[in-house]
Amino acid sequence: MAGVEGCQAGEKKKRNKKMKVPEDEKGAGEGSAVPGEPEESSAAFPPTFSLSEIKNKQRRHFMFLKMKQEKRKEKIAIKKKRKKEREALGDKAPPKPVPKTIENQRVYDETTVDPADEEVAFDEATDEFAPYFNRQTTPKILVTTSDRPRGRTVKFTEQLSSIIPNSHVYYRRGLALKKIIPQCIARDFTDLIVINEDRKIANGLVLSHLPDGPTAHFKMSNVRLRKELKRKGKDPTEHKPEVILNNFTTRLGHSIGRMFASLFSHDPQFTGRQVATFHNQRDYIFFRYHRYLFKSEKKVGIQELGPRFTLKLRSLQKGTFDSKYGEYEWVHKRHEMDTNRRKFHL
């Protein structure tokens, strides 16, 4: 009998070794419940789960969208809760925290323009755009394209020309820009716009101020024609639009803003209620064309007319277009200038 009892005791020890729980996992199971507490507190946590473990691509994409939707719902719920708390507190509510963005944390630029600076005022009075701002010249713009443009670029050119007053469209076929510029100067054109395309998509814009420059080269993206806008209004009228220039703060940005302003007439026709906006954000220039609507004495709505596009400055050249011997004031060098995400040039 003693031998049988010894065997049974040995088997019990082996079972206890197998059932022994590690110290760092104690308290995670049901056996860790404290006497006197409800059973809900002793529930085990679910195992960690990663979407990358799902092998099926469609299932993984579906679960990712579902997770984003749940996070969005949680975010909206938290926002509503905070709004109710602020309404309950009334005037005693603490001020709203200012969110940290790349835009409001940008690195300070030494060339930021001060409107009261005498040097800036002198430069503006003597630069190439001074005759326009002194009302000595009237804008007259020639809009052209790259050699033999395709249908979408042609439509975009026509719609852009309908926005800019006193602009004329010319489709060139094999004629070099160096030959076009002298003809433009002889016909009293003040600006030349060239729209370049690649694979049937407009991807670049050259803006040259005549007769003495400067010339700016932009990369163009996100082009949307009027028929491609979701909530577009009626076609724009022939009224001269207002111009809004936002966030052109540095000396370089100030020059680019003055180039855009010199394309439009001095006296906008406010009865048309049309506005052309050039908004600079993180060195990307967003163009929008709107009509504002008076809903009541206090409420005003806007209606996008189109087209829309985004510009990124690549270079600013002195004088008119000369790709071979031209002198450049500023050239965007991506690997040297884009090392800091909070550094902007316009």
C-alpha positions in Angstrom: 0.0 0.0 0.0 2.8 2.3 0.8 4.2 1.9 -2.8 0.8 2.7 -4.3 0.5 5.9 -2.2 3.9 6.9 -3.3 3.1 6.6 -6.9 -0.1 8.6 -6.5 1.8 11.4 -4.7 4.3 11.5 -7.6 1.5 11.8 -10.2 0.0 14.7 -8.2 3.3 16.6 -8.1 3.6 16.1 -11.9 0.1 17.5 -12.5 0.8 20.5 -10.2 4.0 21.3 -12.2 2.0 21.2 -15.5 -0.8 23.4 -14.1 1.5 25.9 -12.4 0.8 29.5 -13.7 3.7 31.9 -14.2 3.9 34.8 -11.8 3.5 37.5 -14.4 0.2 35.9 -15.6 -1.3 35.6 -12.2 -4.4 37.7 -11.8 -5.3 37.5 -15.5 -7.5 34.4 -15.1 -10.5 33.5 -13.1 -8.5 32.1 -10.2 -7.2 35.6 -9.4 -10.6 37.0 -8.3 -10.6 38.6 -4.9 -13.2 37.1 -2.5 -16.1 39.5 -2.1 -15.7 41.2 -5.5 -18.1 40.6 -8.4 -17.1 38.0 -11.0 -17.0 40.6 -13.9 -13.7 42.0 -12.5 -12.1 38.5 -12.9 -12.8 38.3 -16.7 -9.7 37.5 -18.8 -8.4 40.1 -21.3 -8.8 39.2 -25.0 -5.6 38.1 -26.8 -3.7 40.8 -28.7 -4.7 41.0 -32.4 -3.1 42.6 -35.3 -4.6 43.3 -38.7 -1.4 42.3 -40.4 -1.9 38.7 -39.3 -4.9 38.4 -41.6 -3.7 36.7 -44.7 -6.8 37.4 -46.9 -6.2 40.8 -48.6 -9.9 41.6 -49.0 -10.7 40.6 -45.4 -7.8 42.6 -44.1 -8.9 45.7 -46.0 -12.5 45.3 -44.8 -11.3 45.0 -41.1 -9.1 48.1 -41.6 -12.0 50.2 -42.8 -14.1 48.9 -40.0 -11.5 49.9 -37.4 -11.2 53.4 -38.9 -14.9 53.8 -38.8 -15.0 52.8 -35.1 -12.2 55.2 -34.3 -14.0 58.0 -36.1 -17.2 57.3 -34.1 -15.2 57.4 -30.8 -13.7 60.7 -31.8 -17.1 62.2 -32.7 -18.5 61.0 -29.4 -15.6 62.5 -27.4 -16.1 65.8 -29.3 -19.8 65.9 -28.5 -19.1 65.2 -24.9 -16.6 68.0 -24.6 -19.0 70.4 -26.4 -21.8 69.6 -23.9 -19.4 70.1 -21.0 -18.4 73.5 -22.4 -22.0 74.5 -22.9 -22.7 73.5 -19.3 -19.8 75.6 -17.9 -20.7 78.6 -20.1 -18.4 81.5 -19.5 -16.4 79.5 -16.9 -15.3 77.1 -19.6 -11.5 77.0 -20.1 -10.1 78.3 -23.5 -9.9 75.9 -26.3 -6.4 74.4 -26.7 -4.7 75.4 -29.9 -3.8 72.3 -31.9 -0.2 71.8 -32.9 0.2 71.7 -36.7 3.2 71.9 -39.0 1.9 75.3 -40.2 1.8 77.1 -36.9 5.1 75.5 -35.8 7.0 76.5 -38.9 10.6 77.6 -38.7 10.9 81.4 -38.7 12.1 82.8 -42.0 14.4 85.8 -41.9 12.9 87.1 -45.2 9.3 87.4 -43.8 7.8 90.6 -45.1 6.9 93.4 -42.7 4.4 95.8 -44.3 5.9 98.7 -42.4 9.4 98.0 -43.6 10.8 100.9 -45.7 13.1 98.6 -47.7 10.1 96.4 -48.7 8.1 99.5 -49.7 11.0 100.8 -51.9 11.4 97.4 -53.6 7.7 97.3 -54.4 7.8 100.8 -55.9 10.7 99.9 -58.2 10.1 96.3 -59.2 8.8 95.0 -62.5 5.2 95.0 -61.2 5.2 98.7 -60.1 3.6 99.9 -63.4 0.6 97.6 -62.9 0.1 98.6 -59.2 0.5 102.3 -60.2 -2.3 101.8 -62.8 0.0 102.7 -65.7 -0.6 99.4 -67.5 -3.7 97.3 -68.1 -3.3 93.5 -67.9 -3.4 91.7 -71.3 -2.5 88.0 -71.1 -1.7 85.4 -73.7 -2.5 81.8 -72.7 -0.8 79.1 -74.7 0.1 75.4 -74.3 2.8 73.0 -75.1 3.2 71.7 -78.6 0.0 70.0 -79.9 -2.1 69.7 -76.7 -4.7 67.0 -76.1 -8.4 67.5 -75.4 -8.4 67.7 -71.6 -5.6 70.3 -71.7 -7.4 72.3 -74.3 -10.6 72.4 -72.2 -8.6 73.5 -69.1 -6.9 76.2 -71.1 -10.2 77.6 -72.3 -11.7 77.5 -68.8 -8.6 79.3 -67.3 -8.9 81.9 -70.0 -12.6 82.5 -69.2 -11.6 83.4 -65.6 -8.8 85.8 -66.4 -10.1 89.1 -68.0 -8.6 90.3 -71.2 -6.9 87.0 -71.9 -6.4 85.4 -75.4 -5.8 81.7 -76.2 -3.2 80.7 -78.8 -2.5 77.0 -79.6 1.1 76.8 -80.9 2.4 74.1 -83.1 6.2 73.8 -83.1 6.8 77.5 -82.4 9.5 78.1 -79.7 8.7 80.3 -76.8 11.7 82.5 -77.6 9.9 83.5 -80.8 6.5 83.9 -79.1 7.8 86.4 -76.4 9.0 89.1 -78.8 5.7 88.9 -80.7 3.8 89.2 -77.4 5.8 92.3 -76.4 5.2 93.9 -79.8 1.4 93.4 -79.3 1.4 94.9 -75.8 0.8 91.7 -73.9 1.7 92.1 -70.2 1.9 88.4 -69.3 2.4 85.0 -70.9 1.0 81.8 -69.4 2.2 78.4 -70.8 0.4 75.2 -69.8 2.5 72.1 -70.2 1.2 68.5 -70.3 2.5 65.0 -70.0 0.6 61.9 -71.0 -2.5 64.0 -71.8 -2.5 65.5 -68.3 -1.6 69.1 -67.5 1.4 69.0 -65.2 3.2 72.3 -65.4 2.6 76.1 -65.7 5.1 78.8 -66.8 4.2 82.4 -65.9 6.3 85.1 -67.5 5.7 88.8 -66.8 6.5 91.0 -69.9 8.5 92.7 -71.0 11.2 92.5 -68.3 10.2 89.4 -66.3 10.4 87.7 -63.9 9.4 84.1 -65.0 8.1 81.5 -62.6 7.9 77.8 -63.3 5.3 75.8 -61.4 4.5 72.1 -61.1 0.8 71.6 -61.6 -1.3 68.8 -60.0 -4.9 67.9 -59.0 -6.5 69.6 -62.0 -10.3 69.4 -62.0 -12.4 70.8 -64.8 -15.9 72.2 -64.2 -17.8 69.1 -65.1 -15.7 67.1 -62.7 -16.7 69.1 -59.6 -19.3 67.5 -57.4 -21.2 70.6 -56.3 -20.4 73.1 -59.1 -22.6 76.1 -59.7 -23.5 77.7 -63.0 -20.9 78.8 -65.5 -19.1 82.0 -64.5 -20.2 85.3 -66.0 -18.0 87.8 -67.8 -17.7 90.0 -64.7 -14.2 90.9 -63.5 -13.5 88.8 -60.4 -12.1 89.8 -57.1 -8.6 88.4 -56.1 -7.7 86.9 -52.7 -4.0 86.2 -51.9 -3.5 84.2 -48.7 -0.4 83.5 -46.7 2.3 84.8 -49.0 4.5 86.1 -46.2 8.2 85.9 -47.3 10.0 88.0 -49.9 9.8 85.2 -52.4 6.1 84.6 -51.6 5.4 88.3 -51.9 6.9 88.4 -55.4 4.8 85.3 -56.4 1.7 86.9 -55.0 2.3 90.2 -56.9 2.7 88.1 -60.1 -0.7 86.5 -59.6 -2.3 89.9 -58.8 -1.0 91.5 -62.0 -3.0 89.0 -64.1 -6.3 90.5 -63.0 -8.0 93.8 -63.6 -7.5 96.8 -61.1 -11.3 97.3 -60.6 -13.3 94.1 -59.9 -17.0 94.1 -60.7 -18.6 93.2 -57.4 -22.0 92.7 -58.9 -20.7 89.4 -60.4 -19.9 88.1 -56.9 -17.0 86.1 -58.2 -13.7 85.5 -56.4 -10.4 84.0 -57.5 -8.4 82.7 -54.5 -4.7 81.8 -54.4 -4.2 80.1 -51.0 -0.6 79.2 -50.0 -0.3 76.4 -47.5 3.0 74.6 -46.9 4.4 76.0 -50.1 1.5 74.5 -52.1 -0.7 77.1 -53.9 -4.3 76.1 -54.1 -6.4 77.9 -56.7 -10.2 78.1 -56.3 -12.9 80.1 -58.2 -16.1 80.8 -56.3 -19.3 82.8 -56.4 -20.7 83.9 -53.1 -24.4 83.9 -52.4 -26.3 86.1 -49.9 -28.7 83.7 -48.0 -29.7 86.4 -45.5 -28.4 89.5 -43.8 -26.0 87.4 -41.6 -25.4 84.2 -43.7 -23.3 84.0 -46.8 -22.7 80.8 -48.9 -20.1 80.0 -51.6 -20.6 78.1 -54.8 -17.5 76.7 -56.6 -17.4 77.4 -60.3 -14.1 75.8 -61.3 -11.6 74.9 -62.5 -9.4 74.1 -59.6 -5.7 73.1 -59.5 -2.6 73.1 -57.2 0.8 74.7 -58.0 4.2 74.1 -56.5 7.0 76.6 -57.3 10.0 75.1 -58.9 12.0 78.1 -59.9 11.9 81.9 -60.3 14.0 83.3 -63.1 15.1 86.9 -63.8 13.9 88.3 -67.1 11.8 86.5 -69.6 11.9 82.7 -70.4 15.4 81.5 -71.2 16.1 77.9 -70.1 19.7 77.9 -71.3 21.3 81.3 -70.3 18.7 82.6 -67.9 19.7 83.8 -64.4 17.7 82.2 -61.6 16.7 84.1 -58.4 15.5 80.9 -56.7 15.5 77.2 -57.5 13.9 74.5 -55.5 16.5 71.9 -54.6 14.5 69.1 -52.9 17.4 67.2 -51.2 18.9 70.4 -49.8 15.8 72.4 -48.9 13.3 69.8 -47.8 15.3 68.4 -44.9 13.0 70.0 -42.3 9.2 69.5 -42.7 8.6 72.8 -40.8 10.6 74.9 -43.1 8.7 76.8 -45.8 9.8 79.3 -48.5 6.7 81.2 -49.5 
